Each structure stands twice: as structure tokens, then as C-alpha cells.
Amino acid sequence: MSTYYICGAISAKTEKEMQANLLKFDRVALELRNLGHEVINPPELDENKKNRALIGTPEWVEEWTGCLHRDLKIIRTRKPTMYVMEGWEMSLGANLELLEAEDLGLTICYQ
């Protein structure tokens, strides 16, 4: 059984787009779990999902930064296989996660 980290865009310009992104994470997590893999799904780790609607505010920046630090630490310590969802290119967080994974020599799978 492998451990997969789901990497992709979460933040969006509208609440509707963000909810669509979160559903994509959930679908991928379910598919991987159904195949018997352990899955690290970042949205499942977020404690305060309400602040996601505040994109661009100081509160959102603080929360986003905290989540990114947490996620990079997970990547460094757990060394999972990276499962990269379509649309990752427009996400600063996903780009930073991939740079960390590449630096660590982790396996990266693209959707």
C-alpha cells in the first residue's frame, strides 16, 4: 500500500469554483482509497474551512500560509507519492508543493 498526497488548486475566485475544487480532491481521495492506498488529502486536514471564502483578506493569507507550512512539513516527513490533479499550474501552493517533492526526489503522478 502506497501513501499518496493529493496536490492541486483549492483556492478560487468564487465560492462555487472553490467548492468544485474541493469536490475534485474528495473524488480523487475516494478513488485512491478504494484502490487500497493511504491518502493525504489537504482539505481534510483544514480545521477552519469557513475562512476559505475570505480569499485575499489578511485572515485568509494567514490561514493559507499556515496550511502551506503544514503541508510542506507533511511532504518532507512522510515522503508520499504526489498525485497532481489537473489545473495545478495556476495554484501557488501546488507549485511550491511540487518544488519540494522534486527537491526530495519523490515520485510524482499527474492526472
GROMACS .gro file of N, CA and C in nm:
model
  333
    1MET      N    1   0.084  -0.118   0.000
    1MET     CA    2   0.000   0.000   0.000
    1MET      C    3   0.088   0.124   0.000
    2SER      N    4   0.061   0.215  -0.090
    2SER     CA    5   0.136   0.340  -0.101
    2SER      C    6   0.060   0.452  -0.033
    3THR      N    7   0.135   0.557   0.002
    3THR     CA    8   0.074   0.678   0.054
    3THR      C    9   0.079   0.783  -0.056
    4TYR      N   10  -0.035   0.842  -0.085
    4TYR     CA   11  -0.045   0.946  -0.186
    4TYR      C   12  -0.083   1.078  -0.122
    5TYR      N   13  -0.021   1.185  -0.169
    5TYR     CA   14  -0.055   1.321  -0.129
    5TYR      C   15  -0.123   1.385  -0.248
    6ILE      N   16  -0.245   1.435  -0.229
    6ILE     CA   17  -0.318   1.498  -0.340
    6ILE      C   18  -0.278   1.644  -0.348
    7CYS      N   19  -0.233   1.682  -0.466
    7CYS     CA   20  -0.180   1.816  -0.491
    7CYS      C   21  -0.264   1.881  -0.601
    8GLY      N   22  -0.310   2.002  -0.575
    8GLY     CA   23  -0.389   2.072  -0.676
    8GLY      C   24  -0.438   2.205  -0.623
    9ALA      N   25  -0.517   2.272  -0.705
    9ALA     CA   26  -0.571   2.403  -0.669
    9ALA      C   27  -0.690   2.387  -0.576
   10ILE      N   28  -0.687   2.459  -0.465
   10ILE     CA   29  -0.801   2.464  -0.374
   10ILE      C   30  -0.867   2.601  -0.384
   11SER      N   31  -0.789   2.705  -0.365
   11SER     CA   32  -0.841   2.842  -0.367
   11SER      C   33  -0.893   2.877  -0.506
   12ALA      N   34  -0.992   2.965  -0.508
   12ALA     CA   35  -1.051   3.008  -0.634
   12ALA      C   36  -1.108   3.148  -0.616
   13LYS      N   37  -1.149   3.207  -0.726
   13LYS     CA   38  -1.202   3.344  -0.721
   13LYS      C   39  -1.344   3.349  -0.667
   14THR      N   40  -1.418   3.239  -0.681
   14THR     CA   41  -1.556   3.237  -0.632
   14THR      C   42  -1.577   3.116  -0.541
   15GLU      N   43  -1.677   3.127  -0.456
   15GLU     CA   44  -1.712   3.016  -0.368
   15GLU      C   45  -1.750   2.892  -0.449
   16LYS      N   46  -1.821   2.911  -0.558
   16LYS     CA   47  -1.865   2.799  -0.643
   16LYS      C   48  -1.743   2.724  -0.701
   17GLU      N   49  -1.646   2.799  -0.750
   17GLU     CA   50  -1.524   2.737  -0.805
   17GLU      C   51  -1.446   2.664  -0.697
   18MET      N   52  -1.440   2.724  -0.577
   18MET     CA   53  -1.368   2.662  -0.468
   18MET      C   54  -1.436   2.531  -0.427
   19GLN      N   55  -1.567   2.531  -0.419
   19GLN     CA   56  -1.639   2.410  -0.383
   19GLN      C   57  -1.618   2.301  -0.489
   20ALA      N   58  -1.612   2.340  -0.616
   20ALA     CA   59  -1.583   2.243  -0.723
   20ALA      C   60  -1.444   2.184  -0.706
   21ASN      N   61  -1.347   2.268  -0.668
   21ASN     CA   62  -1.211   2.219  -0.645
   21ASN      C   63  -1.209   2.120  -0.529
   22LEU      N   64  -1.279   2.151  -0.421
   22LEU     CA   65  -1.283   2.062  -0.305
   22LEU      C   66  -1.346   1.928  -0.341
   23LEU      N   67  -1.448   1.930  -0.425
   23LEU     CA   68  -1.511   1.804  -0.469
   23LEU      C   69  -1.413   1.719  -0.550
   24LYS      N   70  -1.329   1.784  -0.629
   24LYS     CA   71  -1.227   1.711  -0.705
   24LYS      C   72  -1.130   1.640  -0.611
   25PHE      N   73  -1.088   1.708  -0.506
   25PHE     CA   74  -1.000   1.646  -0.407
   25PHE      C   75  -1.068   1.525  -0.344
   26ASP      N   76  -1.195   1.541  -0.307
   26ASP     CA   77  -1.269   1.432  -0.243
   26ASP      C   78  -1.284   1.312  -0.336
   27ARG      N   79  -1.312   1.337  -0.464
   27ARG     CA   80  -1.327   1.227  -0.560
   27ARG      C   81  -1.196   1.150  -0.578
   28VAL      N   82  -1.087   1.222  -0.592
   28VAL     CA   83  -0.956   1.157  -0.608
   28VAL      C   84  -0.922   1.078  -0.483
   29ALA      N   85  -0.947   1.135  -0.366
   29ALA     CA   86  -0.918   1.065  -0.240
   29ALA      C   87  -0.998   0.935  -0.233
   30LEU      N   88  -1.123   0.939  -0.269
   30LEU     CA   89  -1.207   0.819  -0.266
   30LEU      C   90  -1.155   0.713  -0.363
   31GLU      N   91  -1.120   0.756  -0.484
   31GLU     CA   92  -1.067   0.661  -0.583
   31GLU      C   93  -0.940   0.593  -0.533
   32LEU      N   94  -0.849   0.670  -0.478
   32LEU     CA   95  -0.722   0.613  -0.429
   32LEU      C   96  -0.745   0.522  -0.309
   33ARG      N   97  -0.833   0.561  -0.220
   33ARG     CA   98  -0.864   0.477  -0.104
   33ARG      C   99  -0.931   0.347  -0.146
   34ASN      N  100  -1.017   0.355  -0.245
   34ASN     CA  101  -1.083   0.234  -0.296
   34ASN      C  102  -0.982   0.137  -0.357
   35LEU      N  103  -0.867   0.188  -0.399
   35LEU     CA  104  -0.760   0.103  -0.452
   35LEU      C  105  -0.669   0.052  -0.341
   36GLY      N  106  -0.699   0.091  -0.217
   36GLY     CA  107  -0.623   0.041  -0.103
   36GLY      C  108  -0.508   0.129  -0.056
   37HIS      N  109  -0.501   0.250  -0.108
   37HIS     CA  110  -0.391   0.339  -0.072
   37HIS      C  111  -0.427   0.427   0.047
   38GLU      N  112  -0.324   0.467   0.121
   38GLU     CA  113  -0.341   0.570   0.223
   38GLU      C  114  -0.337   0.705   0.150
   39VAL      N  115  -0.421   0.797   0.190
   39VAL     CA  116  -0.432   0.924   0.119
   39VAL      C  117  -0.417   1.040   0.216
   40ILE      N  118  -0.334   1.136   0.178
   40ILE     CA  119  -0.325   1.263   0.249
   40ILE      C  120  -0.397   1.365   0.160
   41ASN      N  121  -0.514   1.406   0.207
   41ASN     CA  122  -0.599   1.499   0.133
   41ASN      C  123  -0.600   1.631   0.211
   42PRO      N  124  -0.522   1.731   0.167
   42PRO     CA  125  -0.508   1.854   0.244
   42PRO      C  126  -0.639   1.919   0.291
   43PRO      N  127  -0.744   1.925   0.208
   43PRO     CA  128  -0.867   1.986   0.259
   43PRO      C  129  -0.925   1.913   0.382
   44GLU      N  130  -0.899   1.785   0.395
   44GLU     CA  131  -0.947   1.711   0.511
   44GLU      C  132  -0.871   1.752   0.638
   45LEU      N  133  -0.754   1.810   0.621
   45LEU     CA  134  -0.672   1.850   0.735
   45LEU      C  135  -0.705   1.989   0.786
   46ASP      N  136  -0.775   2.067   0.705
   46ASP     CA  137  -0.803   2.205   0.741
   46ASP      C  138  -0.906   2.213   0.852
   47GLU      N  139  -0.871   2.286   0.957
   47GLU     CA  140  -0.959   2.299   1.073
   47GLU      C  141  -1.072   2.399   1.051
   48ASN      N  142  -1.043   2.508   0.984
   48ASN     CA  143  -1.142   2.616   0.973
   48ASN      C  144  -1.171   2.644   0.827
   49LYS      N  145  -1.257   2.564   0.768
   49LYS     CA  146  -1.285   2.578   0.625
   49LYS      C  147  -1.366   2.702   0.594
   50LYS      N  148  -1.428   2.763   0.693
   50LYS     CA  149  -1.508   2.883   0.668
   50LYS      C  150  -1.425   2.996   0.613
   51ASN      N  151  -1.299   3.010   0.657
   51ASN     CA  152  -1.217   3.121   0.613
   51ASN      C  153  -1.180   3.114   0.466
   52ARG      N  154  -1.200   3.001   0.402
   52ARG     CA  155  -1.166   2.992   0.260
   52ARG      C  156  -1.245   3.092   0.177
   53ALA      N  157  -1.361   3.130   0.224
   53ALA     CA  158  -1.443   3.225   0.149
   53ALA      C  159  -1.385   3.366   0.156
   54LEU      N  160  -1.287   3.388   0.238
   54LEU     CA  161  -1.230   3.520   0.259
   54LEU      C  162  -1.102   3.541   0.178
   55ILE      N  163  -1.097   3.484   0.061
   55ILE     CA  164  -0.976   3.490  -0.020
   55ILE      C  165  -0.931   3.635  -0.039
   56GLY      N  166  -0.803   3.657  -0.014
   56GLY     CA  167  -0.745   3.788  -0.032
   56GLY      C  168  -0.740   3.872   0.094
   57THR      N  169  -0.813   3.831   0.197
   57THR     CA  170  -0.811   3.907   0.322
   57THR      C  171  -0.689   3.867   0.404
   58PRO      N  172  -0.650   3.950   0.500
   58PRO     CA  173  -0.536   3.913   0.586
   58PRO      C  174  -0.559   3.780   0.659
   59GLU      N  175  -0.683   3.753   0.700
   59GLU     CA  176  -0.713   3.628   0.768
   59GLU      C  177  -0.688   3.509   0.676
   60TRP      N  178  -0.731   3.522   0.551
   60TRP     CA  179  -0.712   3.414   0.454
   60TRP      C  180  -0.563   3.391   0.429
   61VAL      N  181  -0.487   3.500   0.414
   61VAL     CA  182  -0.343   3.488   0.389
   61VAL      C  183  -0.277   3.414   0.506
   62GLU      N  184  -0.315   3.450   0.627
   62GLU     CA  185  -0.258   3.385   0.745
   62GLU      C  186  -0.293   3.236   0.747
   63GLU      N  187  -0.418   3.204   0.720
   63GLU     CA  188  -0.459   3.063   0.720
   63GLU      C  189  -0.390   2.987   0.607
   64TRP      N  190  -0.385   3.045   0.488
   64TRP     CA  191  -0.323   2.980   0.372
   64TRP      C  192  -0.176   2.951   0.402
   65THR      N  193  -0.107   3.047   0.459
   65THR     CA  194   0.035   3.029   0.492
   65THR      C  195   0.053   2.917   0.593
   66GLY      N  196  -0.031   2.913   0.693
   66GLY     CA  197  -0.024   2.806   0.792
   66GLY      C  198  -0.047   2.669   0.731
   67CYS      N  199  -0.147   2.660   0.643
   67CYS     CA  200  -0.176   2.533   0.576
   67CYS      C  201  -0.059   2.491   0.488
   68LEU      N  202   0.000   2.586   0.416
   68LEU     CA  203   0.112   2.554   0.329
   68LEU      C  204   0.231   2.502   0.410
   69HIS      N  205   0.262   2.567   0.521
   69HIS     CA  206   0.372   2.520   0.606
   69HIS      C  207   0.344   2.378   0.656
   70ARG      N  208   0.221   2.354   0.700
   70ARG     CA  209   0.183   2.221   0.746
   70ARG      C  210   0.200   2.118   0.634
   71ASP      N  211   0.151   2.152   0.515
   71ASP     CA  212   0.156   2.058   0.403
   71ASP      C  213   0.298   2.029   0.358
   72LEU      N  214   0.383   2.131   0.354
   72LEU     CA  215   0.523   2.108   0.317
   72LEU      C  216   0.593   2.020   0.420
   73LYS      N  217   0.561   2.038   0.546
   73LYS     CA  218   0.618   1.952   0.650
   73LYS      C  219   0.574   1.808   0.631
   74ILE      N  220   0.448   1.787   0.597
   74ILE     CA  221   0.398   1.652   0.570
   74ILE      C  222   0.474   1.589   0.454
   75ILE      N  223   0.494   1.666   0.348
   75ILE     CA  224   0.566   1.615   0.231
   75ILE      C  225   0.709   1.578   0.269
   76ARG      N  226   0.774   1.664   0.346
   76ARG     CA  227   0.913   1.638   0.387
   76ARG      C  228   0.924   1.515   0.478
   77THR      N  229   0.832   1.500   0.571
   77THR     CA  230   0.845   1.392   0.669
   77THR      C  231   0.785   1.260   0.623
   78ARG      N  232   0.673   1.264   0.552
   78ARG     CA  233   0.606   1.139   0.511
   78ARG      C  234   0.656   1.087   0.377
   79LYS      N  235   0.708   1.178   0.294
   79LYS     CA  236   0.761   1.143   0.161
   79LYS      C  237   0.663   1.059   0.079
   80PRO      N  238   0.542   1.111   0.059
   80PRO     CA  239   0.442   1.036  -0.016
   80PRO      C  240   0.464   1.046  -0.166
   81THR      N  241   0.394   0.961  -0.239
   81THR     CA  242   0.383   0.978  -0.383
   81THR      C  243   0.289   1.095  -0.406
   82MET      N  244   0.328   1.186  -0.493
   82MET     CA  245   0.246   1.304  -0.521
   82MET      C  246   0.148   1.272  -0.633
   83TYR      N  247   0.020   1.291  -0.607
   83TYR     CA  248  -0.083   1.277  -0.709
   83TYR      C  249  -0.128   1.417  -0.746
   84VAL      N  250  -0.092   1.463  -0.865
   84VAL     CA  251  -0.114   1.601  -0.906
   84VAL      C  252  -0.237   1.609  -0.997
   85MET      N  253  -0.336   1.685  -0.950
   85MET     CA  254  -0.460   1.698  -1.026
   85MET      C  255  -0.447   1.802  -1.137
   86GLU      N  256  -0.532   1.786  -1.238
   86GLU     CA  257  -0.536   1.883  -1.347
   86GLU      C  258  -0.565   2.022  -1.291
   87GLY      N  259  -0.506   2.124  -1.350
   87GLY     CA  260  -0.528   2.261  -1.308
   87GLY      C  261  -0.432   2.309  -1.201
   88TRP      N  262  -0.336   2.226  -1.164
   88TRP     CA  263  -0.241   2.261  -1.058
   88TRP      C  264  -0.154   2.381  -1.095
   89GLU      N  265  -0.134   2.402  -1.223
   89GLU     CA  266  -0.040   2.504  -1.269
   89GLU      C  267  -0.075   2.645  -1.220
   90MET      N  268  -0.202   2.671  -1.196
   90MET     CA  269  -0.245   2.804  -1.154
   90MET      C  270  -0.244   2.822  -1.002
   91SER      N  271  -0.200   2.721  -0.930
   91SER     CA  272  -0.200   2.725  -0.784
   91SER      C  273  -0.059   2.747  -0.730
   92LEU      N  274  -0.039   2.857  -0.658
   92LEU     CA  275   0.091   2.882  -0.598
   92LEU      C  276   0.126   2.771  -0.500
   93GLY      N  277   0.031   2.731  -0.418
   93GLY     CA  278   0.056   2.626  -0.321
   93GLY      C  279   0.097   2.495  -0.387
   94ALA      N  280   0.026   2.455  -0.490
   94ALA     CA  281   0.060   2.331  -0.560
   94ALA      C  282   0.199   2.339  -0.622
   95ASN      N  283   0.233   2.454  -0.679
   95ASN     CA  284   0.366   2.472  -0.737
   95ASN      C  285   0.474   2.458  -0.631
   96LEU      N  286   0.452   2.516  -0.513
   96LEU     CA  287   0.550   2.506  -0.405
   96LEU      C  288   0.561   2.363  -0.353
   97GLU      N  289   0.447   2.294  -0.344
   97GLU     CA  290   0.449   2.154  -0.301
   97GLU      C  291   0.528   2.068  -0.401
   98LEU      N  292   0.508   2.093  -0.528
   98LEU     CA  293   0.580   2.016  -0.630
   98LEU      C  294   0.730   2.046  -0.629
   99LEU      N  295   0.766   2.170  -0.607
   99LEU     CA  296   0.909   2.203  -0.596
   99LEU      C  297   0.972   2.125  -0.481
  100GLU      N  298   0.902   2.118  -0.369
  100GLU     CA  299   0.952   2.044  -0.252
  100GLU      C  300   0.964   1.896  -0.287
  101ALA      N  301   0.861   1.841  -0.352
  101ALA     CA  302   0.863   1.699  -0.389
  101ALA      C  303   0.976   1.668  -0.486
  102GLU      N  304   0.996   1.755  -0.584
  102GLU     CA  305   1.104   1.735  -0.680
  102GLU      C  306   1.240   1.741  -0.610
  103ASP      N  307   1.255   1.837  -0.519
  103ASP     CA  308   1.380   1.852  -0.445
  103ASP      C  309   1.410   1.726  -0.362
  104LEU      N  310   1.305   1.661  -0.312
  104LEU     CA  311   1.320   1.541  -0.231
  104LEU      C  312   1.331   1.414  -0.317
  105GLY      N  313   1.309   1.428  -0.447
  105GLY     CA  314   1.317   1.313  -0.537
  105GLY      C  315   1.197   1.221  -0.525
  106LEU      N  316   1.081   1.275  -0.485
  106LEU     CA  317   0.962   1.192  -0.469
  106LEU      C  318   0.900   1.155  -0.604
  107THR      N  319   0.826   1.047  -0.605
  107THR     CA  320   0.753   1.008  -0.725
  107THR      C  321   0.635   1.103  -0.744
  108ILE      N  322   0.615   1.150  -0.867
  108ILE     CA  323   0.507   1.242  -0.898
  108ILE      C  324   0.425   1.183  -1.011
  109CYS      N  325   0.294   1.169  -0.986
  109CYS     CA  326   0.199   1.117  -1.085
  109CYS      C  327   0.103   1.229  -1.123
  110TYR      N  328   0.088   1.253  -1.252
  110TYR     CA  329  -0.002   1.357  -1.299
  110TYR      C  330  -0.133   1.296  -1.346
  111GLN      N  331  -0.242   1.364  -1.314
  111GLN     CA  332  -0.376   1.318  -1.353
  111GLN      C  333  -0.390   1.327  -1.503
   0.00000   0.00000   0.00000
